CSV table of C-alpha atoms in Angstrom, one decimal:
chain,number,residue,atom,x,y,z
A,212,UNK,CA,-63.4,4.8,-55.5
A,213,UNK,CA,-66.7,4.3,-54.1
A,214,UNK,CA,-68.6,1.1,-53.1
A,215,UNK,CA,-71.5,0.8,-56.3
A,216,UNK,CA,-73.9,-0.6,-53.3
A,217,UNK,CA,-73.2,1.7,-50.9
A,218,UNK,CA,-73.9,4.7,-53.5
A,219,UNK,CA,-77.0,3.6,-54.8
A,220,UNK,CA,-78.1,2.9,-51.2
A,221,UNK,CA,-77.7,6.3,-50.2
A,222,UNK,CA,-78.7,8.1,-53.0
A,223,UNK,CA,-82.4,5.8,-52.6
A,224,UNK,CA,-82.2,7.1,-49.0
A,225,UNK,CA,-81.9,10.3,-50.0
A,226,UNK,CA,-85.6,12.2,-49.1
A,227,UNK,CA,-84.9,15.8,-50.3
A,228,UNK,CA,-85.8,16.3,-53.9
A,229,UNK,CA,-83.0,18.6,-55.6
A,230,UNK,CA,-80.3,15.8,-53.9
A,231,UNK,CA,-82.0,12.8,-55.2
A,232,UNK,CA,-82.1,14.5,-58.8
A,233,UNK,CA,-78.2,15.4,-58.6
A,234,UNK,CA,-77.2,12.3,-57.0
A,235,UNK,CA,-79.4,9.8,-59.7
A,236,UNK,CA,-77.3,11.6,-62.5
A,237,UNK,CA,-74.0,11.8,-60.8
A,238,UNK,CA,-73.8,8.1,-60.1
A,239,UNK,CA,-74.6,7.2,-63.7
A,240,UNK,CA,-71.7,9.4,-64.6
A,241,UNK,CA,-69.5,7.7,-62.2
A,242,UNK,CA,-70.2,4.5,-63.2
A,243,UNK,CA,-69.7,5.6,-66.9
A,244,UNK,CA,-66.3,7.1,-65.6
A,245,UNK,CA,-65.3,4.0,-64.0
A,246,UNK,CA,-65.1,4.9,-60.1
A,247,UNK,CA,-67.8,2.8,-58.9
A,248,UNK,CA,-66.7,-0.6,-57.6
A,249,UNK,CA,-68.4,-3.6,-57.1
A,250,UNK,CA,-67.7,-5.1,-53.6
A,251,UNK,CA,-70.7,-7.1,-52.0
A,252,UNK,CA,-68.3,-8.4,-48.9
A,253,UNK,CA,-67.6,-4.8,-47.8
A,254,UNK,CA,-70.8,-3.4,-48.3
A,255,UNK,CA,-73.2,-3.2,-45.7
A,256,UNK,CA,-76.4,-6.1,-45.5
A,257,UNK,CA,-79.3,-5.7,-48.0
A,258,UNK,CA,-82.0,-4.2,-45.9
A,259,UNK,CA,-85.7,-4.3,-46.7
A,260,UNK,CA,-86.7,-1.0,-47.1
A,261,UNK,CA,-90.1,-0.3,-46.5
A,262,UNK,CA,-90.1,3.8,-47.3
A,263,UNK,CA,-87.1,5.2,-49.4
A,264,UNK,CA,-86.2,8.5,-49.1
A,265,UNK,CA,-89.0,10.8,-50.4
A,266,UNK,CA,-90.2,14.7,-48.8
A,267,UNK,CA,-92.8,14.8,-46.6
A,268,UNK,CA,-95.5,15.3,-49.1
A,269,UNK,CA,-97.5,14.5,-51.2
A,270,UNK,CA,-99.5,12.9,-48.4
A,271,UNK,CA,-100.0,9.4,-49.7
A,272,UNK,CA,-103.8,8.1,-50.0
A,273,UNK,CA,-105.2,4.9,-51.3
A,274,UNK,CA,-105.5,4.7,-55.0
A,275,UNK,CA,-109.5,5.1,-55.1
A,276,UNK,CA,-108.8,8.8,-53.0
A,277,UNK,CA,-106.9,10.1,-56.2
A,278,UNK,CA,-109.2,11.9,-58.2
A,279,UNK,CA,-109.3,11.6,-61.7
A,280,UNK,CA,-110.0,15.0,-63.4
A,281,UNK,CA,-110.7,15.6,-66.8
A,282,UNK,CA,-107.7,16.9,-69.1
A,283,UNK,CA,-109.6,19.9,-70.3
A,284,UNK,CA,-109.5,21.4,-67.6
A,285,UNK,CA,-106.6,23.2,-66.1
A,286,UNK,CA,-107.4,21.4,-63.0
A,287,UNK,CA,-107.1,18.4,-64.7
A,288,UNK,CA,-104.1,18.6,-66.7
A,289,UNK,CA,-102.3,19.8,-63.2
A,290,UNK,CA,-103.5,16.4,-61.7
A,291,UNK,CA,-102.0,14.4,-64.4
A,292,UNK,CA,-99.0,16.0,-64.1
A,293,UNK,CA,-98.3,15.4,-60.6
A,294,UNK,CA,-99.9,12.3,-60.5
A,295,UNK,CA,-96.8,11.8,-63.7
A,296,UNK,CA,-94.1,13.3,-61.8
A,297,UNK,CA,-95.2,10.9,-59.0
A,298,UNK,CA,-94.5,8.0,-61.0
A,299,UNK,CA,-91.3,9.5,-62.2
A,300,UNK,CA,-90.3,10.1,-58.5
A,301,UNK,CA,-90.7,6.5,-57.9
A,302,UNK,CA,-89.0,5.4,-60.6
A,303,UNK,CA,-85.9,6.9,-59.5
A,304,UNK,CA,-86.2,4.8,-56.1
A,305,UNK,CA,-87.0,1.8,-58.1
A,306,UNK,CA,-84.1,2.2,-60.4
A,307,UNK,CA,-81.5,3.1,-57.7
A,308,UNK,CA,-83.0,0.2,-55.4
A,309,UNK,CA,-83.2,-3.1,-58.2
A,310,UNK,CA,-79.0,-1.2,-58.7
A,311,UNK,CA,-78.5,-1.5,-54.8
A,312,UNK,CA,-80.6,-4.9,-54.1
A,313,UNK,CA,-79.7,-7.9,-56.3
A,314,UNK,CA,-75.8,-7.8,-56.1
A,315,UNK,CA,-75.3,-11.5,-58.3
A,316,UNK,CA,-75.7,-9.5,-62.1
A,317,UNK,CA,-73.2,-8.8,-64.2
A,318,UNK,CA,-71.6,-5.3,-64.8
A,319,UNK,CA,-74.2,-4.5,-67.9
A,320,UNK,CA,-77.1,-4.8,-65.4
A,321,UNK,CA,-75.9,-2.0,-63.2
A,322,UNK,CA,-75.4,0.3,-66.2
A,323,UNK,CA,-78.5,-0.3,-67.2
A,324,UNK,CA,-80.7,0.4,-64.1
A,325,UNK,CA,-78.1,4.1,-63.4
A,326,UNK,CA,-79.3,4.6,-66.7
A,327,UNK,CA,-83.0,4.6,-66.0
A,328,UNK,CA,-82.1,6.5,-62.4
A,329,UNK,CA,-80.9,9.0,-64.8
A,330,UNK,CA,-83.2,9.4,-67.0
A,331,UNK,CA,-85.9,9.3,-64.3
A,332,UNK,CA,-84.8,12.3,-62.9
A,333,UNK,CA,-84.4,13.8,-66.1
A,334,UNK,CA,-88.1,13.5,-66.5
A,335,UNK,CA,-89.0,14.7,-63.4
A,336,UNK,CA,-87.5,17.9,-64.3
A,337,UNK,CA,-89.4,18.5,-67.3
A,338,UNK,CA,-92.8,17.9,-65.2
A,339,UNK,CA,-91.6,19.8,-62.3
A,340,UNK,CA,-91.2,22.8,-64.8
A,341,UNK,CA,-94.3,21.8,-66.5
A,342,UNK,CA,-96.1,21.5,-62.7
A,343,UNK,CA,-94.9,25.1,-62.1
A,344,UNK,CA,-97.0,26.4,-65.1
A,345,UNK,CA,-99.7,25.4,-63.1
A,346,UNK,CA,-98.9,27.3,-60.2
A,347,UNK,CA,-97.9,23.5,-59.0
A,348,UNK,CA,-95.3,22.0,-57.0
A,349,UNK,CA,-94.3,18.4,-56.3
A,350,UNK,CA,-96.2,17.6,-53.3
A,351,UNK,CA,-99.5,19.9,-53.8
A,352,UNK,CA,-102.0,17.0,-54.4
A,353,UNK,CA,-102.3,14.0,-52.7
A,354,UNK,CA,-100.7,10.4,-54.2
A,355,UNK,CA,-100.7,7.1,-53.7
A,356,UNK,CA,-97.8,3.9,-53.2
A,357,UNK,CA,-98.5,1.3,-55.4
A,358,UNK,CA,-95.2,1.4,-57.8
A,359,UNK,CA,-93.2,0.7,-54.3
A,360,UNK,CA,-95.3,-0.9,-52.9
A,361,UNK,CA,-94.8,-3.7,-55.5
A,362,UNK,CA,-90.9,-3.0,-55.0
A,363,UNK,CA,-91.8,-4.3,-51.3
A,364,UNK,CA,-93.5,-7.4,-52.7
A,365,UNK,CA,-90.7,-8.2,-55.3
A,366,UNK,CA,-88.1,-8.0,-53.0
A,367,UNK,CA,-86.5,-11.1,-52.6
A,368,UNK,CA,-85.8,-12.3,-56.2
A,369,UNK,CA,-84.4,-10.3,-59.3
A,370,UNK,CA,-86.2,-12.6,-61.6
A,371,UNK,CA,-90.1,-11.4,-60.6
A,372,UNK,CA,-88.3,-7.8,-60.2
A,373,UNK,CA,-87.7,-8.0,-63.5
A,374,UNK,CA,-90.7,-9.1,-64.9
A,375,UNK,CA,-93.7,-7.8,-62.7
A,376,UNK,CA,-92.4,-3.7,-62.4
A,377,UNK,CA,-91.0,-2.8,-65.7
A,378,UNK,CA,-92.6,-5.3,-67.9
A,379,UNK,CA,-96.1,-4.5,-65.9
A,380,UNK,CA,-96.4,-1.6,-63.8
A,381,UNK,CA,-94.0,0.5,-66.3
A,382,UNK,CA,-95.3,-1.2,-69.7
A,383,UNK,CA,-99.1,0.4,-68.2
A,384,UNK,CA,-97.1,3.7,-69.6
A,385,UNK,CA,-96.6,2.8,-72.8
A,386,UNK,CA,-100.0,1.6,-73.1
A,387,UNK,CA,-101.9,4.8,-72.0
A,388,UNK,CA,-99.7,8.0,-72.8
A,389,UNK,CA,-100.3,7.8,-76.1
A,390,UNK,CA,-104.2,8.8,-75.5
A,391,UNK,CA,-103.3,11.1,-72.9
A,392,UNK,CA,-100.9,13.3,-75.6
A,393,UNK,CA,-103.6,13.0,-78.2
A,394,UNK,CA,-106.4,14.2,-75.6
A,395,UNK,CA,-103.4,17.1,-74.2
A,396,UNK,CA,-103.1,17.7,-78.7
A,397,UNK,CA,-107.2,18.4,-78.5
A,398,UNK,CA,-107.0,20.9,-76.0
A,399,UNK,CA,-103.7,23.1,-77.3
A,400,UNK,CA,-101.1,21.8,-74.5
A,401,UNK,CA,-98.1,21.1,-76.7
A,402,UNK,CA,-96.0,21.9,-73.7
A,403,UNK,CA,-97.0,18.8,-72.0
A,404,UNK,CA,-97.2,16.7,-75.4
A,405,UNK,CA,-93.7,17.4,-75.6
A,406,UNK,CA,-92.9,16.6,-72.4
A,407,UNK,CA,-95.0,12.9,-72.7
A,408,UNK,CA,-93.5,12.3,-76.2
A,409,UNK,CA,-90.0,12.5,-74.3
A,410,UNK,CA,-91.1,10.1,-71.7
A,411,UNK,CA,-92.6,7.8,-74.1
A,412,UNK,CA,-89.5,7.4,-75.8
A,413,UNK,CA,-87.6,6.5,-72.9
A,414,UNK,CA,-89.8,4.5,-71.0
A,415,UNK,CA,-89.8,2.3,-74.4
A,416,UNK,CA,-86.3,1.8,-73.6
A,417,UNK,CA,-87.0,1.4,-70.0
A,418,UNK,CA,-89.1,-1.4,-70.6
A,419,UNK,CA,-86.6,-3.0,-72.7
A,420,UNK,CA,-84.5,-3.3,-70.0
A,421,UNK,CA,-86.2,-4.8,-67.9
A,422,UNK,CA,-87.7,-7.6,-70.6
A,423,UNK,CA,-83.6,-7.9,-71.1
A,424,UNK,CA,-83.1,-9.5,-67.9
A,425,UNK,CA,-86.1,-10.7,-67.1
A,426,UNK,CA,-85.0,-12.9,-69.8
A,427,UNK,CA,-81.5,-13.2,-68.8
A,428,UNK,CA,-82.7,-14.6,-65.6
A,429,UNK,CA,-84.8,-17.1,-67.2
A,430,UNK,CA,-82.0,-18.2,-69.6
A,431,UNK,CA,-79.5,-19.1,-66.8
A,432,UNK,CA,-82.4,-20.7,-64.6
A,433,UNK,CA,-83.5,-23.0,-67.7
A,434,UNK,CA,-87.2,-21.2,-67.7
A,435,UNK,CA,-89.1,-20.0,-70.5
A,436,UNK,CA,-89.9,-17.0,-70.7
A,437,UNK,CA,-93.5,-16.4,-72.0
A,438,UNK,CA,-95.0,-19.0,-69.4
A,439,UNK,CA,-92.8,-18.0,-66.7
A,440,UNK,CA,-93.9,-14.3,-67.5
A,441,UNK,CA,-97.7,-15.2,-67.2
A,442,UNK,CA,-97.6,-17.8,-64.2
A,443,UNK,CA,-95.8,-14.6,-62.3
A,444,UNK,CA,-98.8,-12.4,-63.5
A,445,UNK,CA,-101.6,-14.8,-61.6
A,446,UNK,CA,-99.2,-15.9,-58.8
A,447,UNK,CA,-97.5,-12.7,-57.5
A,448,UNK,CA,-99.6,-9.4,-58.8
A,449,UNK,CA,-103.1,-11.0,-58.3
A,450,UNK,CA,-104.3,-8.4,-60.6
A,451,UNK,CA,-106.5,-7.9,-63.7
A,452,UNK,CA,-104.7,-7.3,-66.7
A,453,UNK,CA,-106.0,-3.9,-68.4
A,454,UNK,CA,-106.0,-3.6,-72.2
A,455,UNK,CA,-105.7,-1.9,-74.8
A,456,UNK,CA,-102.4,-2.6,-75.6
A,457,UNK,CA,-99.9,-0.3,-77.5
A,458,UNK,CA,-98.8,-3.2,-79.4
A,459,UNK,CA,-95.9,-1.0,-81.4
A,460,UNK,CA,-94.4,0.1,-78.3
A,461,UNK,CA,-94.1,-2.9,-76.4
A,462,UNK,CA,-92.6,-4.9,-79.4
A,463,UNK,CA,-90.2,-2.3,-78.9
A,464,UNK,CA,-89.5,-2.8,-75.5
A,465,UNK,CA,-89.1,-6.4,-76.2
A,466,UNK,CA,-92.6,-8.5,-76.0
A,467,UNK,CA,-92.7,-10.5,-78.5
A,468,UNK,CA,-95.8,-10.9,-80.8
A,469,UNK,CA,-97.0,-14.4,-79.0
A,470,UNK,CA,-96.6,-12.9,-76.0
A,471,UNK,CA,-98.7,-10.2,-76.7
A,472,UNK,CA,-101.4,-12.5,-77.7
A,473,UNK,CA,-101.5,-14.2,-74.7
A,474,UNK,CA,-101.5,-11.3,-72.8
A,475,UNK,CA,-104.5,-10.0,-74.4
A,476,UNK,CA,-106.2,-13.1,-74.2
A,477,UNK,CA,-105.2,-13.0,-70.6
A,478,UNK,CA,-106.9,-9.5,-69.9
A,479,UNK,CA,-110.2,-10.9,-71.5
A,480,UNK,CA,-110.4,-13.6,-69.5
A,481,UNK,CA,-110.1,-11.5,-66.1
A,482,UNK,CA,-112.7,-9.4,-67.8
A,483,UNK,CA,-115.1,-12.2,-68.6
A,484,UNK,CA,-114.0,-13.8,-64.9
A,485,UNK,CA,-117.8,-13.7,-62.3
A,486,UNK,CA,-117.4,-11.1,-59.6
């Protein structure tokens, strides 16, 4: 039987791509299988981890140095794919890392989060294949490290985990792939409308997940949720709320109607905010 902790640990350590892939969907079978155990005293001390394993490219840039393209050009649609299979990269790590971090959850938790690990790597498959349609591979054009680098600053509390990377960073997807698949529809790549509509769907689920225990959290802490939500918004990501929102997908992934309304209202006030 195999330490849970120790498992996801190395398998977020794990830098080479192919091994990372195997390993997300082996330990979600494994856990389904029942050989995964649960043992915080014998596994080693949480560490902060600053870089989980990842290859030696793409060469990571500020956010402002990735250049947006537009998708009908080949060029283009090649960017968006990477920059997609980047996300789905880090996803992985921040799946296998919220399983290896916060060891005080109960036994659904750490289904969940293998789960997404899994599915993750699932979906970087179908973009890696997509990516080599395009004469592409993982690594070709440069990235940048915002989805870990919020890991880094949500480190210490499952709670604002919870809320400020799936119900934030992650919900962005939901928001904007449904444009991106009707632009990709425009221009004849099915291929890659496929592949999105797959992602979609999961990511809804994704979401859901974490708005689950972001909520479980609250319950057992006597917070509610909706204000809790938005005073983590202003006092840990610091950063404007972008609208439109897909409303049907993220009532999906378990916003509730209020809190979309105060969301929105949220985003127009950063909007309306003096430079």
């Amino acid at each position: 039987m195999q330490n849970l902790y120790t498992a996801a640990y190395a398998c977020l350590m794990t830098a080479d791509v192919d091994q990372k892939l195997a390993c997300a969907t082996q330990l979600y079978a494994a856990w389904q299988a029942g050989q995964l155990v649960r043992d915080a005293a014998v596994a080693d001390e949480v560490l902060a981890i600053a870089d989980p394993g990842r290859p030696s490219r793409p060469e990571l840039v500020h956010p402002k140095q990735v250049k947006q393209r537009k998708l009908s050009t080949p060029e283009g649609r090649r960017a968006l794919l990477h920059a997609v299979a980047h996300i789905e990269f880090n996803a992985i790590n921040l799946a296998l890392d919220a399983v290896y971090r916060f060891r005080e959850m109960p036994d659904a938790y750490y289904g969940d989060w293998l789960q997404v690990a899994a599915e993750e790597a699932y979906h970087f498959s179908l973009l890696r294949e997509r990516l080599a349609a395009f004469d592409c591979v993982y690594g070709d054009l440069p990235a940048h490290n915002g989805l870990w680098e919020q890991a880094c600053k949500t480190a210490d509390d499952v709670m604002v985990r919870m809320a400020l990377v799936p119900r934030v960073l992650e919900a962005r997807g939901l928001d904007v792939t449904p444009g991106m698949m009707q632009r990709l529809q425009e221009v004849g790549d099915t291929a890659t409308v496929d592949v999105l509509a797959i992602i979609l769907r999961d990511e809804i689920g994704h979401v859901r997940i974490g708005s689950r225990w972001f909520q479980y959290c609250c319950e057992q802490r006597g917070l509610e949720a909706d204000t809790t939500f938005r005073r983590l918004i202003r006092g840990v990501m610091q950063t404007p709320l972008r609208g439109p929102f897909f409303t049907e997908a993220r009532l999906q992934a378990g916003f509730s109607a209020d809190e979309l309304e105060q969301l929105l209202a949220m985003a127009q006030d950063w909007d309306n905010a003096p430079a």
